[in-house]
């Protein structure tokens, strides 16, 4: 007879592993009817968790915390969707902690990250996933990095698409440099020579990587990057409008294609172009990065670099689960390859 | 000398009220340096919380929980943004609990709601806000409603835009019936007579209300609702595409305007119309409900009903804070009026 595990009990009882654990260890209240259902299954299978399982179960609260900077940026909900699918299958419940960076002082954001790190640790979550915020800084301050490293000694932490100096963290990242090269090569392949780059923040590592990929591809093709066509300022639709508006207002030569730091900037760029009487892609090609749902929903549909958000979330959850269950040989770095998604916003330049 | 409150200490120390409370009551660990900073301020001002304040502080964890069904639907992040702004000002931190309804069995969603309600109660949050999920059911099962009512006896709960039978809950709602009337009257005012309604789920109260407003406005104008033009099926862009596609595929008369149950369905409807070779709004007018950011970002920009998401969130946080601090005379029901936002997707019908 196949031996029954706590996972089997949880599955058959339609509850999380954490709930079974609560009944087994009597660590927290469980609804009477649920408790009875679980107890019946334990009796039915004469389930006896072995010592290791019992200690693992005992330690686990079945909860993980996710700290992210801005739930209104559609990139994050997509990553979360993948993360949640995977984490749920492994029996976890999770708390999202939104530090609410949009329209807020950036220092408040980092302070709230600290606050959430503290609370999640107090609440004894089994693990923490961080995405955005301080881990996206090109040069993160020593103290802010050290705070995370200290917590990481007690609670497993996985960083998505970012890093912190001074210690080794488990990280799941998308190769944004290679991705930005691919986007730029797509435009060069269509015949573009005059290509601009807009959006992002120069102090953020994601912007630095995307710009690096852009420069590498341009250089490889023997094309000069015109520095007056490289403009930062943010990741929102409104920033995209402004930055594109400024490009179009300049006297002299105009770019025939614009690489945008993310999809929202790309959408803003398209809106600014249309407002200026141009047609996309006939008069100017536009690309994004992320592949949020909106990218496929605007007209024309946006050519973009898929950061494979859902897979990114899934992978991070998987790595965290391995760390929590103390699996052997968990890689420090897991790298996903992004995918170029060619839609309607790119075409050869007008003759 | 103005007496110093716990809020002043928290503000000057750059921490939440909850953290000051932890130092005062020694209820949970606080980082040594933070503890020292707070203690210094307590000493400096010779701060003595009065008995009432101390009991309030003692009880409060400074945490609230928010249970929502699908973070990838952009309506929810907008409401959250308002909620968070307000809750933060009052010194709260919060946990978002996403029950992840998209692509999942609906029963799993309700089960996860129960799970989160249990965990949040265990973790002794000061209050809970619920939005979507079971509270949006037109007929919610007795047991599911009772579960929430029981928790509400111990922990203050505020429902956003929904309700549950069998008990009185504190609710913050937008008047969707009046709103849908306004949208329909806008189309009738432009000269439309042949108007369809698509999207939503008939078992959900938000759909029932929006359809009721549509029917009321049609009836008042002496226009017949053609039942073959009233089609439900969901709230996503893809559902909008399918439902609009079916309307356009029908033989015989076509509607000249389509009222969509939300913005995502409206965006899908526009995409289906464009794909069928029609121009919006020249050949068909389309409206949405919600006013998510995407509504202003698609081309043509979507005429919609703003549910005033941010204000809705702010108000719910304010009501919950009043309940937590045991203010007198907190209204059971707070109603916001939605606003018609006329953009580019509506115009008079072609002659």
XYZ file of C-alpha atoms in Angstrom:
702
model
C 0.000 0.000 0.000
C 1.345 3.359 -1.058
C 2.096 5.392 2.025
C -0.083 8.441 2.451
C 1.562 11.860 2.823
C 0.356 15.085 4.346
C -0.085 16.338 0.790
C -2.509 13.508 0.017
C -4.513 14.271 3.140
C -4.607 17.973 2.270
C -5.674 17.242 -1.285
C -8.435 14.838 -0.358
C -9.700 17.164 2.371
C -9.602 20.088 -0.042
C -7.498 22.159 2.330
C -3.949 23.461 2.395
C -1.054 21.558 3.927
C -0.960 24.320 6.535
C -4.471 23.443 7.676
C -3.613 19.754 8.027
C -0.545 20.854 9.956
C -2.700 22.905 12.300
C -4.871 19.886 13.061
C -1.872 17.588 13.517
C -0.041 19.961 15.804
C -2.979 21.786 17.280
C -1.144 25.046 16.698
C -4.075 27.199 15.640
C -7.872 27.027 15.452
C -9.456 25.150 12.561
C -13.205 25.179 11.846
C -14.848 22.224 13.593
C -16.252 20.712 10.389
C -12.910 21.005 8.608
C -11.044 19.561 11.558
C -13.440 16.601 11.570
C -13.011 16.037 7.825
C -9.222 16.001 8.217
C -9.322 13.812 11.315
C -11.532 11.300 9.475
C -8.954 11.041 6.699
C -6.108 10.705 9.206
C -8.033 7.850 10.850
C -9.061 6.280 7.541
C -5.469 6.042 6.304
C -3.997 5.563 9.774
C -1.760 8.424 8.776
C 1.416 8.792 10.829
C 3.722 11.560 9.714
C 7.310 10.423 10.090
C 9.638 12.403 12.302
C 11.121 14.440 9.483
C 7.745 15.223 7.990
C 6.396 16.138 11.395
C 9.238 18.531 12.067
C 8.897 20.073 8.647
C 5.170 20.390 9.096
C 5.563 21.777 12.572
C 7.901 24.466 11.422
C 5.854 25.506 8.433
C 3.131 28.104 8.698
C 2.221 27.488 5.061
C 2.467 31.207 4.378
C 4.728 33.178 2.108
C 5.014 36.918 1.756
C 5.472 38.828 -1.483
C 6.776 42.390 -1.391
C 6.216 44.466 -4.513
C 6.297 48.178 -5.289
C 3.172 49.058 -7.254
C 0.207 46.832 -7.847
C -1.237 49.316 -10.371
C 1.628 48.569 -12.782
C 0.185 45.610 -14.735
C 3.567 43.847 -14.908
C 3.340 42.868 -11.243
C -0.134 41.259 -11.265
C 0.992 39.051 -14.165
C 4.063 37.818 -12.283
C 1.865 37.305 -9.236
C -0.580 35.191 -11.204
C 2.175 32.703 -12.056
C 3.605 32.825 -8.586
C 0.243 32.129 -7.004
C -0.624 29.244 -9.310
C 2.585 27.483 -8.403
C 2.560 28.350 -4.698
C -1.019 27.201 -4.331
C -0.247 23.835 -5.842
C 2.435 23.416 -3.196
C -0.128 24.235 -0.499
C 0.885 27.780 0.418
C -1.242 30.783 1.103
C 0.339 34.171 0.652
C 0.265 37.777 1.624
C 0.932 40.481 -0.920
C 2.612 43.520 0.539
C 2.312 46.504 -1.782
C 4.685 49.313 -0.863
C 2.689 51.637 -3.137
C 5.433 53.514 -4.911
C 3.212 55.258 -7.443
C 2.773 58.928 -6.574
C 4.781 58.486 -3.401
C 8.140 59.556 -2.131
C 10.636 56.846 -3.053
C 12.101 56.911 0.455
C 8.684 56.075 1.877
C 8.665 53.061 -0.397
C 11.925 51.693 0.979
C 10.764 52.414 4.522
C 7.626 50.398 3.875
C 9.700 47.567 2.458
C 11.568 47.490 5.760
C 8.298 47.567 7.625
C 6.880 44.630 5.672
C 10.101 42.650 5.969
C 9.803 43.094 9.731
C 6.142 42.161 9.930
C 6.479 39.108 7.682
C 9.356 37.874 9.809
C 7.379 38.448 12.985
C 4.443 36.564 11.511
C 6.837 33.712 10.791
C 6.167 33.271 7.127
C 8.023 30.320 5.587
C 9.583 32.482 2.877
C 9.617 35.868 1.189
C 9.696 36.906 -2.455
C 10.821 40.416 -3.377
C 10.221 42.078 -6.718
C 10.920 45.697 -7.605
C 11.794 48.383 -5.073
C 15.307 48.514 -3.656
C 16.409 45.344 -5.452
C 16.010 47.195 -8.770
C 18.441 49.938 -7.767
C 21.606 50.048 -9.835
C 23.464 51.043 -6.658
C 21.547 50.017 -3.565
C 22.695 51.507 -0.263
C 24.691 49.201 2.025
C 22.308 49.420 4.943
C 19.212 48.624 2.896
C 20.975 45.622 1.369
C 22.255 44.412 4.718
C 18.785 44.461 6.227
C 17.582 41.962 3.623
C 20.713 39.820 3.984
C 20.146 39.580 7.740
C 16.564 38.393 7.309
C 17.688 35.964 4.620
C 19.751 34.170 7.279
C 16.538 33.199 9.061
C 13.870 33.187 6.334
C 14.482 32.046 2.726
C 14.209 34.959 0.301
C 14.000 34.870 -3.498
C 14.594 38.018 -5.559
C 12.865 38.405 -8.924
C 14.738 40.331 -11.620
C 16.861 42.262 -9.179
C 19.834 41.927 -6.862
C 21.460 43.387 -3.772
C 25.145 43.934 -3.078
C 27.183 42.433 -0.264
C 25.635 38.966 -0.040
C 24.508 36.061 -2.233
C 20.754 35.838 -2.791
C 18.654 33.288 -4.595
C 17.494 35.026 -7.731
C 15.232 34.358 -10.692
C 15.872 36.736 -13.558
C 15.031 37.316 -17.203
C 17.986 38.075 -19.453
C 16.977 41.628 -20.290
C 20.246 42.506 -22.004
C 19.847 39.712 -24.555
C 16.166 40.624 -24.843
C 16.792 44.280 -25.622
C 19.363 43.177 -28.214
C 16.718 41.020 -29.869
C 14.198 43.892 -29.994
C 16.775 46.251 -31.482
C 17.923 43.646 -34.009
C 14.324 43.148 -35.085
C 14.097 46.862 -35.928
C 17.493 46.887 -37.635
C 16.414 43.826 -39.612
C 13.373 45.740 -40.849
C 15.724 48.389 -42.222
C 15.703 50.988 -39.449
C 18.875 53.002 -38.878
C 17.558 55.943 -36.833
C 16.427 54.374 -33.601
C 15.651 56.116 -30.309
C 15.423 54.697 -26.769
C 12.971 56.223 -24.275
C 11.720 55.576 -20.759
C 12.955 54.053 -17.534
C 15.193 55.517 -14.850
C 18.993 55.612 -15.167
C 19.360 54.686 -11.484
C 17.431 51.457 -11.990
C 19.218 48.302 -13.043
C 16.425 47.160 -15.379
C 16.824 50.371 -17.373
C 20.598 50.014 -17.396
C 20.299 46.451 -18.747
C 17.741 47.301 -21.418
C 19.786 50.249 -22.590
C 22.916 48.104 -22.639
C 21.232 45.561 -24.924
C 20.084 48.378 -27.189
C 23.588 49.842 -27.412
C 25.182 46.447 -28.023
C 22.884 45.662 -30.950
C 23.341 49.120 -32.466
C 27.109 48.900 -32.184
C 27.201 45.386 -33.646
C 25.274 46.680 -36.669
C 27.664 49.614 -36.999
C 24.965 52.145 -36.122
C 25.593 55.199 -33.977
C 23.435 55.804 -30.906
C 22.364 59.445 -30.976
C 22.505 60.497 -27.342
C 19.846 63.191 -27.820
C 17.506 60.320 -28.677
C 18.152 58.477 -25.414
C 15.753 59.915 -22.835
C 14.672 58.576 -19.469
C 11.971 59.718 -17.056
C 9.775 56.827 -15.946
C 7.696 53.770 -16.780
C 4.151 55.158 -17.155
C 1.902 55.848 -20.145
C 2.118 59.556 -19.406
C 5.921 59.496 -19.406
C 5.787 57.694 -22.743
C 3.562 60.429 -24.147
C 5.869 63.179 -22.914
C 9.111 61.545 -24.018
C 7.730 60.700 -27.466
C 6.231 64.186 -27.759
C 9.656 65.695 -27.106
C 11.298 63.423 -29.702
C 8.727 64.495 -32.297
C 9.058 68.187 -31.397
C 12.802 68.264 -32.029
C 14.026 70.056 -35.126
C 15.938 68.081 -37.704
C 15.979 64.355 -38.279
C 13.394 62.188 -36.565
C 13.895 58.557 -35.522
C 12.013 56.019 -37.649
C 11.767 53.611 -34.720
C 11.563 53.975 -30.943
C 12.598 51.295 -28.439
C 10.599 51.893 -25.252
C 11.747 50.784 -21.798
C 8.426 49.025 -21.125
C 4.961 48.510 -22.598
C 3.303 51.420 -20.800
C 5.877 53.842 -22.225
C 5.321 52.181 -25.625
C 1.569 52.738 -25.374
C 2.146 56.381 -24.444
C 4.546 56.726 -27.398
C 1.922 55.379 -29.808
C -0.674 57.777 -28.415
C 1.699 60.741 -28.803
C 2.521 59.702 -32.376
C -1.149 59.384 -33.319
C -1.870 62.737 -31.699
C 0.914 64.286 -33.794
C -0.809 63.005 -36.932
C 1.532 60.079 -37.532
C 0.517 56.518 -38.267
C 2.113 53.608 -36.392
C 3.940 51.673 -37.812
C 3.862 53.391 -41.237
C 5.550 56.585 -40.016
C 7.259 55.317 -36.912
C 7.748 51.870 -35.370
C 7.350 51.419 -31.610
C 8.359 48.517 -29.336
C 7.752 47.726 -25.662
C 9.083 45.404 -22.958
C 7.057 43.172 -20.547
C 4.149 41.908 -22.684
C 1.428 42.947 -20.257
C -2.125 42.117 -21.425
C -2.644 45.709 -22.529
C 0.122 45.296 -25.126
C -2.071 42.908 -27.097
C -5.166 45.023 -26.523
C -4.171 48.381 -27.927
C -4.579 49.216 -31.582
C -2.115 48.743 -33.240
C -1.082 45.775 -31.101
C 2.338 46.386 -29.597
C 5.449 44.511 -30.710
C 7.213 43.774 -27.454
C 9.655 41.674 -25.498
C 7.825 39.135 -23.388
C 9.510 38.890 -20.003
C 7.436 35.718 -19.574
C 5.861 37.167 -16.455
C 3.789 34.118 -15.545
C 6.729 31.734 -15.966
C 8.900 34.148 -13.993
C 6.458 34.033 -11.094
C 6.085 30.265 -11.296
C 9.833 29.746 -11.265
C 10.360 32.036 -8.287
C 7.681 30.156 -6.339
C 9.317 26.858 -7.250
C 12.752 28.015 -6.090
C 11.318 29.373 -2.841
C 9.495 26.102 -2.208
C 12.773 24.210 -2.705
C 14.481 26.500 -0.216
C 11.676 26.124 2.329
C 11.677 22.342 2.022
C 15.476 22.360 2.254
C 16.022 20.604 -1.078
C 19.618 19.981 -2.090
C 21.403 21.868 -4.801
C 19.080 24.822 -5.304
C 20.809 27.074 -7.846
C 21.525 30.616 -6.693
C 20.675 32.025 -10.111
C 17.928 30.903 -12.481
C 17.822 32.737 -15.806
C 14.870 32.758 -18.197
C 15.177 33.827 -21.820
C 12.717 36.532 -22.875
C 10.822 36.221 -26.188
C 10.370 38.735 -28.962
C 6.652 39.030 -29.758
C 6.162 40.677 -33.144
C 2.744 42.298 -33.482
C 1.521 45.296 -35.459
C 3.505 48.292 -34.208
C 6.686 47.604 -36.187
C 7.274 47.686 -39.959
C 10.012 48.734 -42.387
C 10.699 52.490 -42.393
C 8.948 54.637 -44.995
C 11.069 55.153 -48.103
C 2.586 72.636 25.889
C 0.601 70.647 23.345
C 0.301 67.082 24.535
C 2.103 64.572 22.384
C 0.155 61.623 20.961
C 1.265 58.228 19.773
C 0.738 59.539 16.243
C 3.251 62.332 16.814
C 5.815 59.862 18.126
C 5.226 57.559 15.167
C 5.532 60.413 12.726
C 8.718 61.823 14.187
C 10.279 58.375 14.434
C 9.264 57.621 10.857
C 7.505 54.432 11.845
C 3.923 53.200 11.993
C 1.736 53.563 15.062
C 1.880 49.786 15.276
C 5.634 49.918 15.797
C 5.375 52.489 18.569
C 2.705 50.270 20.097
C 5.066 47.310 19.998
C 7.704 49.267 21.887
C 5.218 50.597 24.432
C 3.659 47.228 25.097
C 6.600 45.033 24.299
C 4.296 42.791 22.308
C 6.621 41.948 19.433
C 10.251 42.399 18.446
C 11.365 45.740 17.071
C 14.792 46.365 15.563
C 17.155 47.629 18.255
C 17.983 50.888 16.494
C 14.301 51.614 15.832
C 13.376 50.766 19.403
C 16.043 53.174 20.636
C 14.847 55.949 18.350
C 11.276 55.533 19.601
C 12.362 55.281 23.235
C 14.395 58.480 22.873
C 11.298 60.306 21.635
C 9.181 58.858 24.428
C 11.762 60.116 26.941
C 12.204 63.458 25.215
C 8.474 64.253 25.335
C 7.895 62.369 28.595
C 5.160 60.669 26.632
C 2.511 58.957 28.752
C -0.311 57.399 26.786
C -3.554 57.867 28.690
C -5.524 54.814 29.698
C -7.857 54.944 26.742
C -5.058 55.417 24.273
C -3.063 52.663 25.897
C -5.931 50.228 25.660
C -6.567 51.192 22.062
C -2.914 50.877 21.242
C -2.635 47.605 23.051
C -5.444 46.068 21.110
C -4.325 47.302 17.731
C -1.894 45.359 15.579
C -1.938 48.155 13.019
C -2.730 45.641 10.307
C -5.710 45.303 8.043
C -6.442 42.536 5.558
C -7.946 42.984 2.114
C -9.510 39.996 0.362
C -10.042 40.317 -3.378
C -10.685 37.872 -6.207
C -8.309 38.677 -9.057
C -5.418 41.064 -8.963
C -4.959 40.797 -12.758
C -8.291 42.581 -13.301
C -7.148 46.233 -13.334
C -10.251 47.410 -11.466
C -8.938 45.971 -8.202
C -5.468 47.572 -8.184
C -7.122 50.973 -8.679
C -9.421 50.509 -5.693
C -6.446 49.254 -3.721
C -4.432 52.342 -4.557
C -7.054 54.562 -2.909
C -7.496 52.214 -0.009
C -3.786 52.114 0.667
C -3.288 55.869 0.484
C -5.943 56.392 3.117
C -5.019 53.447 5.332
C -1.366 54.457 5.331
C -2.177 57.952 6.481
C -3.987 56.413 9.446
C -0.877 54.360 10.253
C -1.956 50.928 9.027
C -0.029 48.332 7.112
C -2.010 45.795 5.138
C -2.006 42.384 3.629
C -3.602 41.757 0.271
C -5.115 38.327 -0.040
C -5.761 37.425 -3.665
C -8.049 34.437 -4.058
C -6.994 34.174 -7.699
C -10.279 33.546 -9.416
C -9.017 33.907 -12.972
C -8.728 30.536 -14.682
C -9.749 28.750 -11.514
C -12.737 26.822 -10.310
C -15.094 29.298 -8.656
C -15.547 26.971 -5.680
C -11.800 27.069 -5.061
C -12.103 30.838 -4.907
C -14.719 30.762 -2.151
C -12.718 28.140 -0.293
C -9.677 30.405 -0.398
C -11.777 33.303 0.851
C -12.666 31.159 3.864
C -9.020 30.265 4.294
C -7.918 33.902 4.249
C -10.727 34.982 6.561
C -9.451 32.353 8.997
C -5.800 33.301 8.708
C -6.442 37.049 9.000
C -8.502 36.443 12.123
C -5.801 34.213 13.585
C -3.217 36.889 12.840
C -5.413 39.348 14.712
C -5.730 42.001 12.081
C -7.621 45.073 13.254
C -10.072 44.917 10.368
C -10.893 43.283 7.039
C -12.066 44.688 3.720
C -13.737 42.395 1.207
C -14.232 43.186 -2.463
C -15.515 40.813 -5.141
C -15.910 37.085 -4.655
C -18.898 35.791 -2.722
C -20.131 39.274 -1.804
C -20.833 39.870 -5.520
C -23.156 36.875 -5.775
C -26.755 37.774 -6.517
C -27.786 34.888 -4.236
C -24.987 33.975 -1.841
C -25.367 30.665 0.013
C -26.409 30.897 3.665
C -23.358 29.147 5.040
C -20.863 31.329 3.158
C -22.673 34.461 4.334
C -22.874 33.243 7.915
C -19.145 32.601 8.043
C -18.462 36.268 7.314
C -21.150 37.436 9.747
C -19.558 35.387 12.527
C -16.125 36.906 11.954
C -17.693 40.355 11.735
C -18.763 39.962 15.372
C -15.102 39.931 16.411
C -13.295 41.856 13.661
C -14.753 44.885 11.845
C -15.446 44.112 8.195
C -16.263 46.521 5.366
C -17.698 45.263 2.070
C -17.006 47.173 -1.134
C -19.711 47.134 -3.806
C -21.281 43.922 -2.578
C -23.458 42.508 0.167
C -24.313 39.310 2.017
C -27.721 38.119 3.204
C -28.765 37.398 6.788
C -26.864 40.138 8.622
C -26.109 43.847 8.465
C -22.648 44.715 7.160
C -20.858 48.015 6.789
C -20.782 48.671 3.076
C -19.338 51.206 0.657
C -20.974 51.046 -2.755
C -21.202 52.879 -6.045
C -24.711 53.385 -7.382
C -24.312 51.182 -10.457
C -27.990 51.222 -11.377
C -28.031 55.012 -11.695
C -24.677 54.805 -13.473
C -25.843 52.342 -16.112
C -28.899 54.545 -16.675
C -26.598 57.493 -17.312
C -24.493 55.536 -19.828
C -27.589 54.346 -21.684
C -29.135 57.825 -21.671
C -25.912 59.208 -23.155
C -26.292 56.802 -26.099
C -30.021 57.506 -26.462
C -29.224 61.218 -26.387
C -26.835 60.736 -29.303
C -29.727 59.250 -31.277
C -29.193 55.515 -30.783
C -32.274 53.300 -30.716
C -30.745 49.865 -31.354
C -28.626 49.248 -28.277
C -27.152 45.948 -27.085
C -25.839 44.935 -23.647
C -22.979 42.435 -23.393
C -20.757 40.935 -20.708
C -20.935 40.075 -17.025
C -22.494 37.092 -15.325
C -26.222 36.845 -14.598
C -25.524 35.311 -11.183
C -23.479 38.343 -10.123
C -25.168 41.309 -8.497
C -23.002 43.876 -10.306
C -24.238 42.526 -13.654
C -27.830 42.472 -12.418
C -27.551 46.124 -11.324
C -25.893 47.315 -14.535
C -28.468 45.510 -16.660
C -31.267 46.944 -14.531
C -30.023 50.494 -15.140
C -29.805 49.758 -18.866
C -33.374 48.411 -18.964
C -34.732 51.324 -16.923
C -33.239 53.925 -19.256
C -34.438 52.065 -22.366
C -37.945 51.738 -20.991
C -38.092 55.370 -19.939
C -37.197 56.370 -23.507
C -39.872 54.048 -24.887
C -37.283 51.753 -26.492
C -37.594 47.972 -26.576
C -34.747 45.844 -25.226
C -34.096 43.085 -27.784
C -33.350 40.059 -25.658
C -31.193 38.467 -28.366
C -28.905 41.477 -27.915
C -28.447 40.883 -24.189
C -25.613 38.389 -23.794
C -23.525 37.507 -20.749
C -20.400 35.402 -20.384
C -17.710 37.211 -18.408
C -15.656 40.313 -17.737
C -12.496 39.777 -19.825
C -11.219 41.258 -23.089
C -11.579 37.849 -24.729
C -15.221 37.548 -23.641
C -15.822 41.009 -25.082
C -14.346 39.913 -28.410
C -16.477 36.775 -28.529
C -19.722 38.436 -27.479
C -19.250 41.321 -29.920
C -18.237 38.880 -32.657
C -21.482 36.992 -32.148
C -23.538 40.196 -32.278
C -21.888 41.164 -35.554
C -22.312 37.666 -37.025
C -26.086 37.643 -36.539
C -28.256 37.998 -39.596
C -30.599 40.941 -39.799
C -30.446 44.243 -37.962
C -27.285 45.147 -36.059
C -27.128 47.318 -32.961
C -25.664 50.801 -33.527
C -24.392 50.953 -29.926
C -23.219 48.393 -27.384
C -23.250 48.896 -23.608
C -20.536 46.676 -22.141
C -20.607 45.346 -18.575
C -17.082 46.627 -17.910
C -14.105 48.255 -19.641
C -12.308 45.022 -20.516
C -15.388 43.738 -22.348
C -15.616 47.150 -24.038
C -12.015 46.906 -25.211
C -12.680 43.414 -26.568
C -15.791 44.717 -28.326
C -13.807 47.483 -30.027
C -11.193 44.984 -31.150
C -13.850 42.665 -32.599
C -15.505 45.564 -34.402
C -12.213 46.727 -35.920
C -11.411 43.166 -36.949
C -14.793 42.957 -38.699
C -13.874 46.029 -40.726
C -15.994 48.496 -38.766
C -14.870 51.845 -37.424
C -15.606 52.863 -33.832
C -17.554 55.088 -33.202
C -18.576 55.790 -36.817
C -20.178 52.379 -37.393
C -20.849 51.338 -33.830
C -20.558 53.099 -30.457
C -19.112 51.193 -27.477
C -19.178 52.023 -23.746
C -17.535 50.479 -20.678
C -17.850 50.552 -16.904
C -15.037 51.038 -14.307
C -12.708 53.595 -15.907
C -9.551 51.556 -15.491
C -6.382 53.244 -16.832
C -6.520 51.136 -19.987
C -9.855 52.781 -20.908
C -8.064 56.069 -21.532
C -5.151 54.347 -23.254
C -6.796 52.443 -26.058
C -7.491 54.048 -29.405
C -10.241 55.189 -29.678
C -10.374 56.142 -26.001
C -13.294 54.414 -24.297
C -16.387 56.293 -23.133
C -17.117 54.737 -19.776
C -18.729 54.980 -16.371
C -16.154 55.870 -13.743
C -16.822 53.850 -10.611
C -14.426 56.275 -8.915
C -12.209 53.391 -7.914
C -9.685 55.428 -5.942
C -12.384 57.281 -3.979
C -14.166 53.984 -3.393
C -11.033 52.526 -1.844
C -10.359 55.665 0.209
C -13.890 55.694 1.583
C -13.800 52.018 2.535
C -10.524 52.549 4.406
C -12.009 55.556 6.199
C -15.105 53.606 7.292
C -12.979 50.692 8.483
C -10.739 53.042 10.448
C -13.814 54.535 12.136
C -15.005 51.047 13.059
C -11.594 50.052 14.405
C -11.302 53.205 16.496
C -14.890 52.714 17.683
C -16.133 56.068 16.431
C -19.784 56.861 17.049
C -22.415 56.853 14.369
C -20.629 55.068 11.558
C -23.193 54.679 8.754
C -23.925 51.133 7.638
C -24.181 52.188 4.003
C -22.072 54.777 2.171
C -23.053 55.377 -1.451
C -20.874 57.088 -4.059
C -22.247 58.426 -7.336
C -20.439 57.176 -10.442
C -19.511 59.594 -13.243
C -20.065 59.341 -16.969
C -16.745 59.928 -18.772
C -17.356 60.729 -22.430
C -14.330 59.965 -24.614
C -13.982 58.897 -28.236
C -15.834 55.591 -28.581
C -19.351 57.059 -28.770
C -20.942 59.217 -31.480
C -24.317 59.614 -33.165
C -25.335 56.585 -35.274
C -24.573 56.624 -39.004
C -27.512 57.902 -41.044
